[in-house]
CSV table of N, CA, C and O in Angstrom, one decimal:
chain,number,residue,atom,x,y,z
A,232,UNK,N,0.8,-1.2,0.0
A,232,UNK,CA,0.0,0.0,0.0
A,232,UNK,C,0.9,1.3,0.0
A,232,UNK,O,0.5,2.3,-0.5
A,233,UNK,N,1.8,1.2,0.5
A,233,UNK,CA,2.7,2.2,0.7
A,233,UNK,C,3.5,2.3,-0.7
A,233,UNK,O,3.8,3.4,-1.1
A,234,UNK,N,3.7,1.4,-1.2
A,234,UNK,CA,3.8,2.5,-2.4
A,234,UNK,C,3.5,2.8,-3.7
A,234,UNK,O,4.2,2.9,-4.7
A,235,UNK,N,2.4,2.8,-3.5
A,235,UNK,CA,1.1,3.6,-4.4
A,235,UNK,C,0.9,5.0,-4.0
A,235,UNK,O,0.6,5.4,-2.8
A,236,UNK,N,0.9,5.7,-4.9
A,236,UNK,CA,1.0,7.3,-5.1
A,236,UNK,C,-0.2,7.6,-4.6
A,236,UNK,O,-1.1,6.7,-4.6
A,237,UNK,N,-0.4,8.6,-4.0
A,237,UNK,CA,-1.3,9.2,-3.4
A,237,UNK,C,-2.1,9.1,-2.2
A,237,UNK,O,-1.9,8.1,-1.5
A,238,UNK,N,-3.1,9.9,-1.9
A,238,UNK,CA,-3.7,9.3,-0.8
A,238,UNK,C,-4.1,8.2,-0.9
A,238,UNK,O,-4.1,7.7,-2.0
A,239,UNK,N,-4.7,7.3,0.2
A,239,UNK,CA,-5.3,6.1,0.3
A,239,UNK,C,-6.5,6.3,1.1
A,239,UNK,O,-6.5,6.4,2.4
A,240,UNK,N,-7.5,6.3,0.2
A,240,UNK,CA,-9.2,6.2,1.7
A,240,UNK,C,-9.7,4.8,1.3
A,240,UNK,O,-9.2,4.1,0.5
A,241,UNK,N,-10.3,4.7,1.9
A,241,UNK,CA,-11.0,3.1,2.1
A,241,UNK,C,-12.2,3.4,2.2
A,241,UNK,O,-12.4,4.3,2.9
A,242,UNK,N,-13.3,2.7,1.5
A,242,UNK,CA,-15.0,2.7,1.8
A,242,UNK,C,-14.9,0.9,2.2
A,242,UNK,O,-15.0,-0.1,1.5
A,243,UNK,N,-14.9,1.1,3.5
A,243,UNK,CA,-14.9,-0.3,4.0
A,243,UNK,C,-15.9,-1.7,3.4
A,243,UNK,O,-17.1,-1.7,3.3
A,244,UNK,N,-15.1,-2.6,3.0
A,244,UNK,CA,-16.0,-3.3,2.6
A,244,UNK,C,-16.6,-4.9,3.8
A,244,UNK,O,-16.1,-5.0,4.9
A,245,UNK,N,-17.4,-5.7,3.2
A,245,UNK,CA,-17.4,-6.8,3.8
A,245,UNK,C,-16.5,-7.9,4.2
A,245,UNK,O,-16.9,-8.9,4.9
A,246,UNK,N,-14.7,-7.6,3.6
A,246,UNK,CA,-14.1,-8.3,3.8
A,246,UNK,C,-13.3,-7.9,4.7
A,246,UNK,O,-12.6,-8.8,5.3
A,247,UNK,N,-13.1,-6.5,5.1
A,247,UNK,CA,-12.1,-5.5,5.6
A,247,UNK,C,-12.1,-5.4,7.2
A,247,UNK,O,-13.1,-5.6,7.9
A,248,UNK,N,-10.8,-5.1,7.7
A,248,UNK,CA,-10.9,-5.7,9.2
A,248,UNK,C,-11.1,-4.3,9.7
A,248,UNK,O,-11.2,-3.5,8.9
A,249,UNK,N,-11.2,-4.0,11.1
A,249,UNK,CA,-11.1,-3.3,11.5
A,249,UNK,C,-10.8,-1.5,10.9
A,249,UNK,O,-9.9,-1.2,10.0
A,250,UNK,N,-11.7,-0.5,11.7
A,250,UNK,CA,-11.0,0.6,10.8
A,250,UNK,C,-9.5,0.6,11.2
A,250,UNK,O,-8.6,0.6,10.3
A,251,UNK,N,-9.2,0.7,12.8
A,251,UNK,CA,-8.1,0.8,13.4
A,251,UNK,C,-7.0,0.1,12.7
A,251,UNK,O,-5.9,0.7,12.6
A,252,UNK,N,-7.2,-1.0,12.2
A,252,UNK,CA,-6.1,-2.1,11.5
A,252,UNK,C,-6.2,-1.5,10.2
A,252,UNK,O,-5.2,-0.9,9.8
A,253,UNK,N,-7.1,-1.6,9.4
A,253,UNK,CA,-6.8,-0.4,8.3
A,253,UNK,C,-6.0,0.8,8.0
A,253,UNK,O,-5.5,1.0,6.9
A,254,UNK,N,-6.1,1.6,9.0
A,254,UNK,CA,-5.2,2.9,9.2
A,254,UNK,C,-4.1,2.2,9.9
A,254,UNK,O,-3.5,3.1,10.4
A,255,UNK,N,-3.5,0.9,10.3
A,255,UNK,CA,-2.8,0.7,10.5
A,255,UNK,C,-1.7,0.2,9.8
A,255,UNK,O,-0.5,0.5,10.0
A,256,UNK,N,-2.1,-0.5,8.9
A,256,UNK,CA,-1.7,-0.7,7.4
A,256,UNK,C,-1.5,0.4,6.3
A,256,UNK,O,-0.9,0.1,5.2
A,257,UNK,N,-2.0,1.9,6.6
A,257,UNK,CA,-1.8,2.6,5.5
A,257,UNK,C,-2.8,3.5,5.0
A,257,UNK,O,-2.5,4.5,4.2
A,258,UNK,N,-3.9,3.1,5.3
A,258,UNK,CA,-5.0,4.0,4.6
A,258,UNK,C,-5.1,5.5,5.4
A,258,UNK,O,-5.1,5.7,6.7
A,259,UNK,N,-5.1,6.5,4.3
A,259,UNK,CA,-5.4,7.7,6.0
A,259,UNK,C,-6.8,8.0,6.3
A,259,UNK,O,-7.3,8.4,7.3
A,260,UNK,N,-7.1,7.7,5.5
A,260,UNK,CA,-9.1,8.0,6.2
A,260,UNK,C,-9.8,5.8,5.6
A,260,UNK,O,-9.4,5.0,4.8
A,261,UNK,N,-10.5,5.9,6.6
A,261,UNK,CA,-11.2,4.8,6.6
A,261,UNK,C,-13.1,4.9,6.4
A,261,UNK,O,-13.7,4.4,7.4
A,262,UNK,N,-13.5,5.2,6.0
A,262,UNK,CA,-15.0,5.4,6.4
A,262,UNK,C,-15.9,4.1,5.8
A,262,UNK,O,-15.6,3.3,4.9
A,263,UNK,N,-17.1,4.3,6.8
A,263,UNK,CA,-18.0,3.1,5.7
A,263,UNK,C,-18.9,3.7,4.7
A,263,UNK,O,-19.3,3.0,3.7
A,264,UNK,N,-19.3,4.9,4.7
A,264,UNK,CA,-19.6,5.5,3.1
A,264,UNK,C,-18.9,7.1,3.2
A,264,UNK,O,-18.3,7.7,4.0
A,265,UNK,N,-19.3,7.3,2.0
A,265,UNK,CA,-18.5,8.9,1.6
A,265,UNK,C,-19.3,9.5,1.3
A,265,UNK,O,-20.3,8.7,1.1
A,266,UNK,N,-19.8,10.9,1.2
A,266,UNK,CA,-20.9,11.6,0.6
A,266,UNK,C,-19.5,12.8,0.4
A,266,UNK,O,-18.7,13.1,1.2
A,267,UNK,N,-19.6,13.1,-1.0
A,267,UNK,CA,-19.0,14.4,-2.1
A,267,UNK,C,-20.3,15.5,-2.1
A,267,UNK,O,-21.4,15.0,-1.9
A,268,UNK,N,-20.0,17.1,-2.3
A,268,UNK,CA,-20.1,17.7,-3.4
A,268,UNK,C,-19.0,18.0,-4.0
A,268,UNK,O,-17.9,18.3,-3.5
A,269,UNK,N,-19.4,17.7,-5.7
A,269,UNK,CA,-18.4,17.9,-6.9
A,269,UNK,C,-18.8,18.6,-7.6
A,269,UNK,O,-19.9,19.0,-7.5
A,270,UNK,N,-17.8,18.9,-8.4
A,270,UNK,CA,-18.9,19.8,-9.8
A,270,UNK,C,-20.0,18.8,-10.6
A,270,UNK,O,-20.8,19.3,-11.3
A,271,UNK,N,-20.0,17.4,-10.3
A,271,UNK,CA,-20.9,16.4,-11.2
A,271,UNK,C,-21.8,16.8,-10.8
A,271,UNK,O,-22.6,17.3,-11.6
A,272,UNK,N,-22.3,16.7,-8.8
A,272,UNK,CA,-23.1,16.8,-8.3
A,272,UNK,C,-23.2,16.5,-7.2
A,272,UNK,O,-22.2,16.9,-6.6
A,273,UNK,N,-24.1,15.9,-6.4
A,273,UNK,CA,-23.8,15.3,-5.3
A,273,UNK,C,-23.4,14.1,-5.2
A,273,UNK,O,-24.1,13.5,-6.0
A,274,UNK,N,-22.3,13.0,-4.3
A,274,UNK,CA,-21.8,11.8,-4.9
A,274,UNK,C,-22.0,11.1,-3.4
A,274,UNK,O,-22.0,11.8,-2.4
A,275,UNK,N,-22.1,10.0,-3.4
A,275,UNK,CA,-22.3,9.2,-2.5
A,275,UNK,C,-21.2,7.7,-2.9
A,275,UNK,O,-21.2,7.3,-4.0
A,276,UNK,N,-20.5,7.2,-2.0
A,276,UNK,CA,-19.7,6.0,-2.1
A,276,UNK,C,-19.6,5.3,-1.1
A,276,UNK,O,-19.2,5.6,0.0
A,277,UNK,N,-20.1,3.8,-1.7
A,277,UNK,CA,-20.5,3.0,-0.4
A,277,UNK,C,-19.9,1.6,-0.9
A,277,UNK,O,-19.5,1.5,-2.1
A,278,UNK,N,-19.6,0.4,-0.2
A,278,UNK,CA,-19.2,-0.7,-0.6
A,278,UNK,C,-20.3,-1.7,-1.2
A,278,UNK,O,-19.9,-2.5,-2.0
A,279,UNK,N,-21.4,-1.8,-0.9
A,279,UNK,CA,-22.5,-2.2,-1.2
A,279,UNK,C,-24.1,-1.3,-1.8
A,279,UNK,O,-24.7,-0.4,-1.3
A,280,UNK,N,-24.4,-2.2,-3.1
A,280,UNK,CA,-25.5,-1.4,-3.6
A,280,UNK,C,-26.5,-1.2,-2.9
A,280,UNK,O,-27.1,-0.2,-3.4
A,281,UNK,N,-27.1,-1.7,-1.8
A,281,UNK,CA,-28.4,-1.9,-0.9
A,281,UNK,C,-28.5,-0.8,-0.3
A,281,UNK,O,-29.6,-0.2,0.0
A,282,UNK,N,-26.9,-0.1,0.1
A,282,UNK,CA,-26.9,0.9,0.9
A,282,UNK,C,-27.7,2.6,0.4
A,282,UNK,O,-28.2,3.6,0.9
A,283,UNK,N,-27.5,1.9,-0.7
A,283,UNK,CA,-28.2,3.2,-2.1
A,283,UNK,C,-29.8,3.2,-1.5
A,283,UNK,O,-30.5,4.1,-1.2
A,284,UNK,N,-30.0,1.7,-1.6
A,284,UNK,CA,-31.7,1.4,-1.6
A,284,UNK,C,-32.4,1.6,-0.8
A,284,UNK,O,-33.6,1.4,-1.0
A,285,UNK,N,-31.8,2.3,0.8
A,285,UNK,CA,-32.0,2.3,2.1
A,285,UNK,C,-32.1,3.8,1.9
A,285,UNK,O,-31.2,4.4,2.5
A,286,UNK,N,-33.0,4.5,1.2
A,286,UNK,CA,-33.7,5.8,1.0
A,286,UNK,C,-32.4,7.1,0.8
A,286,UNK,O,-32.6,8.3,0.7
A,287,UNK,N,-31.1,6.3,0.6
A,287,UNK,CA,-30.4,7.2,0.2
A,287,UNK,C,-30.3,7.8,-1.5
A,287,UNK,O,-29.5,8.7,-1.8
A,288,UNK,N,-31.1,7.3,-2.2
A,288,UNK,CA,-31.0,8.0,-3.3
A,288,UNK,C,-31.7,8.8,-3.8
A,288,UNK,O,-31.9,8.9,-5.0
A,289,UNK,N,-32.3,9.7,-2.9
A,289,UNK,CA,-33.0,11.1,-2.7
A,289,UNK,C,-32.3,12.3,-2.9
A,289,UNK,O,-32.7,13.3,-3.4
A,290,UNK,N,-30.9,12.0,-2.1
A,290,UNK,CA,-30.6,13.2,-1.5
A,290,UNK,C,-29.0,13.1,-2.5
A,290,UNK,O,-28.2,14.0,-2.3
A,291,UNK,N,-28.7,12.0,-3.7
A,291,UNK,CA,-27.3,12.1,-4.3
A,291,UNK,C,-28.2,12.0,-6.0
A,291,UNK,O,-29.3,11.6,-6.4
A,292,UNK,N,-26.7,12.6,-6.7
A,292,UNK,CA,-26.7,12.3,-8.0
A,292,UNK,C,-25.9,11.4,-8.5
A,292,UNK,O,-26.3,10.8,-9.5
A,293,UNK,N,-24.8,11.0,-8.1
A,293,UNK,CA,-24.3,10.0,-8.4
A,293,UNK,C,-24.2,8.9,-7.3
A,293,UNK,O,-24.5,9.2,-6.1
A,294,UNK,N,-23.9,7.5,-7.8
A,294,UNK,CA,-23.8,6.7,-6.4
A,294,UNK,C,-22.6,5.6,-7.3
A,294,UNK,O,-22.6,5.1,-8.4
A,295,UNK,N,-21.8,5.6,-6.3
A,295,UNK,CA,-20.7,4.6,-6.7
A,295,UNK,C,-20.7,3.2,-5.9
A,295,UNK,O,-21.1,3.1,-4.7
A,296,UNK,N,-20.4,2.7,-6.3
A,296,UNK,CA,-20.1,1.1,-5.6
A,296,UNK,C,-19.5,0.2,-6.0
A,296,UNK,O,-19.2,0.2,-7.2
A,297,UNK,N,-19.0,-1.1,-5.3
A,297,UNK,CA,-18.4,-2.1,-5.7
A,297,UNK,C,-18.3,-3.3,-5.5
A,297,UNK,O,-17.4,-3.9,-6.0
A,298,UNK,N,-19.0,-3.8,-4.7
A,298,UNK,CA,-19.5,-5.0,-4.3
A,298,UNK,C,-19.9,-6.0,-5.0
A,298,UNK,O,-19.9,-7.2,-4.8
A,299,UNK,N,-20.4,-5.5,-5.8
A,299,UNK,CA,-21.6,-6.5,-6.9
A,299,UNK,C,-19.9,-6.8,-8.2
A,299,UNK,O,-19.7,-6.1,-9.1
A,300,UNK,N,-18.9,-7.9,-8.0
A,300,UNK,CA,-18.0,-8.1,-8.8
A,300,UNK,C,-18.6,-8.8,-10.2
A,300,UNK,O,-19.5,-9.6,-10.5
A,301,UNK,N,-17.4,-8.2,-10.9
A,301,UNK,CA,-17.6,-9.0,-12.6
A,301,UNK,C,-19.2,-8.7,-13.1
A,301,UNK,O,-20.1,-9.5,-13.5
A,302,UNK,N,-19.2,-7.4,-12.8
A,302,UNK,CA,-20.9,-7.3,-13.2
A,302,UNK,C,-20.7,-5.8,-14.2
A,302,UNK,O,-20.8,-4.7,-13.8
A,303,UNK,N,-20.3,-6.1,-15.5
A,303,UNK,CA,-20.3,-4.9,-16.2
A,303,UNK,C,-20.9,-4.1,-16.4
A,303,UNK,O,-20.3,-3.1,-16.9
A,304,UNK,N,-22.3,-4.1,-16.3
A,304,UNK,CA,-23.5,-3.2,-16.5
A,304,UNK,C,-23.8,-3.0,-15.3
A,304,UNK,O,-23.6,-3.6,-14.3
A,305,UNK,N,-24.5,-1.7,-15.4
A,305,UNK,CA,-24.8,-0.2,-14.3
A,305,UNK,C,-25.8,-1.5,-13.5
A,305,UNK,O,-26.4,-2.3,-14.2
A,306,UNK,N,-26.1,-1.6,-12.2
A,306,UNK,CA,-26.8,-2.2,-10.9
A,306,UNK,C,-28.2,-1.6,-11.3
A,306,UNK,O,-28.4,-0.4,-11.3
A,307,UNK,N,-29.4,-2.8,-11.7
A,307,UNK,CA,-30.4,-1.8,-11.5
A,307,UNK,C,-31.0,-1.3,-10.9
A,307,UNK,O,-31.7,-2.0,-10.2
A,308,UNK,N,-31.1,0.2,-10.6
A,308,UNK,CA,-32.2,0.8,-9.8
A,308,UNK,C,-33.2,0.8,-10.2
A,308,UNK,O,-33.3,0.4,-11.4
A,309,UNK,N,-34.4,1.3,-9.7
A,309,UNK,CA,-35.6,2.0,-10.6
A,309,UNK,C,-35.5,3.3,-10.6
A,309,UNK,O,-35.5,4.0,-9.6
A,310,UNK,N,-35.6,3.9,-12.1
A,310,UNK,CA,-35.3,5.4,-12.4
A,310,UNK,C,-34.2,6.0,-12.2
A,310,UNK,O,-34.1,7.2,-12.2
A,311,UNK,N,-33.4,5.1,-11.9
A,311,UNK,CA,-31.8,5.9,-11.8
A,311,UNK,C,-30.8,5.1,-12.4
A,311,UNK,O,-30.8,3.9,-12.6
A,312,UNK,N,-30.1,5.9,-12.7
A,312,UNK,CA,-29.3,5.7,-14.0
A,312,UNK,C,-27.8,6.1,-13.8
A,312,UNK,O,-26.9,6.0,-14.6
A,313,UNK,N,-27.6,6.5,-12.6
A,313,UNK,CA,-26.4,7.3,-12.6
A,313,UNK,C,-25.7,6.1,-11.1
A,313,UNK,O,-24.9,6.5,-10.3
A,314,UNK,N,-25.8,5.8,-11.1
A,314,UNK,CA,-25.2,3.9,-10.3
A,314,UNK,C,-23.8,3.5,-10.8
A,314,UNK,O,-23.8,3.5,-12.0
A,315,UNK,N,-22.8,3.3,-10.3
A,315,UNK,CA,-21.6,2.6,-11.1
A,315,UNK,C,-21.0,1.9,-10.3
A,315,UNK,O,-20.4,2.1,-9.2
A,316,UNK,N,-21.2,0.8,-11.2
A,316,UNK,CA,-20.1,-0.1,-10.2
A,316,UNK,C,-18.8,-0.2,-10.3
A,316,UNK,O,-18.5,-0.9,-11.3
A,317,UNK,N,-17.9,0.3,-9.7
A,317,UNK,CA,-16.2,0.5,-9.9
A,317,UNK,C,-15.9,-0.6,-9.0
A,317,UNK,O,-15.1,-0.4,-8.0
A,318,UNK,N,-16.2,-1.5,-9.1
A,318,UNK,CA,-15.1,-2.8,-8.4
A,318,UNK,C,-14.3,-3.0,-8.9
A,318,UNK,O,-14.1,-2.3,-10.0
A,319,UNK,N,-13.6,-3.7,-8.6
A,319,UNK,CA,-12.0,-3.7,-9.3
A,319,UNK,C,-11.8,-4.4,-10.2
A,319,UNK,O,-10.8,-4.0,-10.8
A,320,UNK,N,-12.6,-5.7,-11.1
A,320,UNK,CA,-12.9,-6.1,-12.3
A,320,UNK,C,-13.2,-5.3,-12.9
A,320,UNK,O,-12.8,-5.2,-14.1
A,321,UNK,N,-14.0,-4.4,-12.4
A,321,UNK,CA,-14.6,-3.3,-13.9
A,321,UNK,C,-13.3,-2.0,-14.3
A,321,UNK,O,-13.1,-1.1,-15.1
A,322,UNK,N,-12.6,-2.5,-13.4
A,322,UNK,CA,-11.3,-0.8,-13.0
A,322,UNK,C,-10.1,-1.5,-13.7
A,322,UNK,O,-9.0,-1.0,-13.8
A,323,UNK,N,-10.4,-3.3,-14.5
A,323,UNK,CA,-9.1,-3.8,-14.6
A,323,UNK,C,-7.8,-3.3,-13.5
A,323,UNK,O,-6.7,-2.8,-13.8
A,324,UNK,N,-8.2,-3.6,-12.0
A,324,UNK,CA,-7.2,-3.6,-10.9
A,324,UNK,C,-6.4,-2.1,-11.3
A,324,UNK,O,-5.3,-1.8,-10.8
A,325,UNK,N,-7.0,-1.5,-11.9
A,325,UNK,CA,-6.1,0.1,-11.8
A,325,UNK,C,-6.8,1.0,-10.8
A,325,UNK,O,-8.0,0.8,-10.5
A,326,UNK,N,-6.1,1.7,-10.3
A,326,UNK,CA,-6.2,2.9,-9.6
A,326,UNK,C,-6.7,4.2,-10.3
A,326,UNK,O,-6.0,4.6,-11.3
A,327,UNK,N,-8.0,5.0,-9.8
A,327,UNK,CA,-8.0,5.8,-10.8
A,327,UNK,C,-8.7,6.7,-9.9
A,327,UNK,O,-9.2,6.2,-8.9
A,328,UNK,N,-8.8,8.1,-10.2
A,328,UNK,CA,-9.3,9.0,-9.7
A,328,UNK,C,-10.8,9.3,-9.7
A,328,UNK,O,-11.4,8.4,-10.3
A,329,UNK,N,-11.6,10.2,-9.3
A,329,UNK,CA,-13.1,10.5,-9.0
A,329,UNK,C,-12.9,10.9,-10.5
A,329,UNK,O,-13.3,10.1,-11.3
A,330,UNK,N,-12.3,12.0,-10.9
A,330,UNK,CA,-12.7,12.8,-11.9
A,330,UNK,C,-12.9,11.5,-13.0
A,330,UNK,O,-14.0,11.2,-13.4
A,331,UNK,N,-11.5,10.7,-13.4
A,331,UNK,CA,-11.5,9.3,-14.2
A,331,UNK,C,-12.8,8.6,-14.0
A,331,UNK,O,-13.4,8.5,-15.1
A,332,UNK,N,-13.5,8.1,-13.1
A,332,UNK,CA,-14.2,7.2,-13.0
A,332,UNK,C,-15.5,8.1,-13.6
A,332,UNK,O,-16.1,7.6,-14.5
A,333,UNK,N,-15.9,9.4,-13.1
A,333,UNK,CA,-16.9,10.0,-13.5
A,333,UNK,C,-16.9,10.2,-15.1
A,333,UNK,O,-17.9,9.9,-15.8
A,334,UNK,N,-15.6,10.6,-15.8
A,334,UNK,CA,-15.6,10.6,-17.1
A,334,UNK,C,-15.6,9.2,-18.3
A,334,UNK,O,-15.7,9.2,-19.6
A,335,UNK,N,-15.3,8.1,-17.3
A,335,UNK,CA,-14.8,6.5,-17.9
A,335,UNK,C,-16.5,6.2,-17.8
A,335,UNK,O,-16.8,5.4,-18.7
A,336,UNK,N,-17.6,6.6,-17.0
A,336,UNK,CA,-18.8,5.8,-17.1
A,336,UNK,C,-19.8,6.6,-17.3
A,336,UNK,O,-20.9,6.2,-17.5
Protein backbone atom coordinates (compact mmCIF):
# COMPACT_ATOMS: atom_id res chain seq x y z
CA UNK A 1 0.00 0.00 0.00
CA UNK A 2 2.67 2.19 0.75
CA UNK A 3 3.78 2.50 -2.37
CA UNK A 4 1.10 3.63 -4.45
CA UNK A 5 0.98 7.34 -5.10
CA UNK A 6 -1.31 9.24 -3.44
CA UNK A 7 -3.73 9.31 -0.76
CA UNK A 8 -5.35 6.12 0.33
CA UNK A 9 -9.24 6.23 1.68
CA UNK A 10 -11.00 3.06 2.10
CA UNK A 11 -14.96 2.74 1.78
CA UNK A 12 -14.93 -0.27 3.95
CA UNK A 13 -16.02 -3.27 2.65
CA UNK A 14 -17.38 -6.83 3.78
CA UNK A 15 -14.11 -8.34 3.76
CA UNK A 16 -12.10 -5.54 5.62
CA UNK A 17 -10.91 -5.66 9.15
CA UNK A 18 -11.08 -3.31 11.51
CA UNK A 19 -10.95 0.58 10.80
CA UNK A 20 -8.07 0.79 13.43
CA UNK A 21 -6.10 -2.05 11.50
CA UNK A 22 -6.83 -0.45 8.31
CA UNK A 23 -5.24 2.87 9.24
CA UNK A 24 -2.82 0.66 10.51
CA UNK A 25 -1.75 -0.67 7.35
CA UNK A 26 -1.77 2.63 5.47
CA UNK A 27 -5.03 3.96 4.57
CA UNK A 28 -5.41 7.72 5.96
CA UNK A 29 -9.06 8.04 6.24
CA UNK A 30 -11.25 4.83 6.55
CA UNK A 31 -15.02 5.44 6.44
CA UNK A 32 -18.03 3.14 5.66
CA UNK A 33 -19.56 5.48 3.15
CA UNK A 34 -18.49 8.90 1.62
CA UNK A 35 -20.86 11.60 0.61
CA UNK A 36 -19.04 14.39 -2.07
CA UNK A 37 -20.14 17.68 -3.39
CA UNK A 38 -18.36 17.93 -6.90
CA UNK A 39 -18.91 19.82 -9.77
CA UNK A 40 -20.91 16.42 -11.17
CA UNK A 41 -23.09 16.76 -8.28
CA UNK A 42 -23.78 15.30 -5.34
CA UNK A 43 -21.84 11.84 -4.86
CA UNK A 44 -22.33 9.24 -2.53
CA UNK A 45 -19.71 5.96 -2.05
CA UNK A 46 -20.53 2.97 -0.44
CA UNK A 47 -19.17 -0.71 -0.60
CA UNK A 48 -22.45 -2.20 -1.23
CA UNK A 49 -25.50 -1.43 -3.57
CA UNK A 50 -28.44 -1.93 -0.91
CA UNK A 51 -26.90 0.93 0.86
CA UNK A 52 -28.23 3.25 -2.07
CA UNK A 53 -31.67 1.39 -1.59
CA UNK A 54 -32.05 2.31 2.12
CA UNK A 55 -33.72 5.82 1.05
CA UNK A 56 -30.43 7.20 0.21
CA UNK A 57 -31.01 7.97 -3.34
CA UNK A 58 -33.05 11.05 -2.70
CA UNK A 59 -30.60 13.19 -1.46
CA UNK A 60 -27.29 12.07 -4.32
CA UNK A 61 -26.67 12.30 -7.99
CA UNK A 62 -24.30 9.98 -8.42
CA UNK A 63 -23.80 6.75 -6.40
CA UNK A 64 -20.72 4.58 -6.68
CA UNK A 65 -20.09 1.10 -5.60
CA UNK A 66 -18.44 -2.05 -5.74
CA UNK A 67 -19.46 -5.00 -4.28
CA UNK A 68 -21.61 -6.53 -6.94
CA UNK A 69 -18.03 -8.05 -8.84
CA UNK A 70 -17.60 -8.98 -12.56
CA UNK A 71 -20.93 -7.30 -13.20
CA UNK A 72 -20.29 -4.92 -16.24
CA UNK A 73 -23.51 -3.21 -16.51
CA UNK A 74 -24.77 -0.21 -14.25
CA UNK A 75 -26.80 -2.23 -10.95
CA UNK A 76 -30.40 -1.84 -11.45
CA UNK A 77 -32.23 0.82 -9.80
CA UNK A 78 -35.61 1.97 -10.55
CA UNK A 79 -35.33 5.40 -12.40
CA UNK A 80 -31.77 5.95 -11.83
CA UNK A 81 -29.31 5.73 -14.03
CA UNK A 82 -26.36 7.26 -12.64
CA UNK A 83 -25.21 3.91 -10.29
CA UNK A 84 -21.62 2.58 -11.08
CA UNK A 85 -20.14 -0.11 -10.19
CA UNK A 86 -16.16 0.46 -9.94
CA UNK A 87 -15.14 -2.80 -8.38
CA UNK A 88 -11.95 -3.72 -9.30
CA UNK A 89 -12.85 -6.05 -12.33
CA UNK A 90 -14.62 -3.32 -13.86
CA UNK A 91 -11.26 -0.77 -13.03
CA UNK A 92 -9.12 -3.76 -14.64
CA UNK A 93 -7.23 -3.60 -10.92
CA UNK A 94 -6.07 0.12 -11.80
CA UNK A 95 -6.20 2.94 -9.55
CA UNK A 96 -7.99 5.82 -10.79
CA UNK A 97 -9.31 8.98 -9.74
CA UNK A 98 -13.06 10.54 -8.99
CA UNK A 99 -12.66 12.81 -11.94
CA UNK A 100 -11.48 9.28 -14.23
CA UNK A 101 -14.18 7.25 -12.96
CA UNK A 102 -16.94 9.98 -13.52
CA UNK A 103 -15.61 10.57 -17.08
CA UNK A 104 -14.85 6.48 -17.95
CA UNK A 105 -18.81 5.81 -17.08
Amino acid sequence: LNLLNGRKILIQGNHDRSKKKMLEIGFQRVYKYMSLKTKYGKLLIAHKPEFYLNDNNAFYDIFLYGHIHNHKNLFEFPNYTKAINISVENLNYTPNSLKQLLEKF
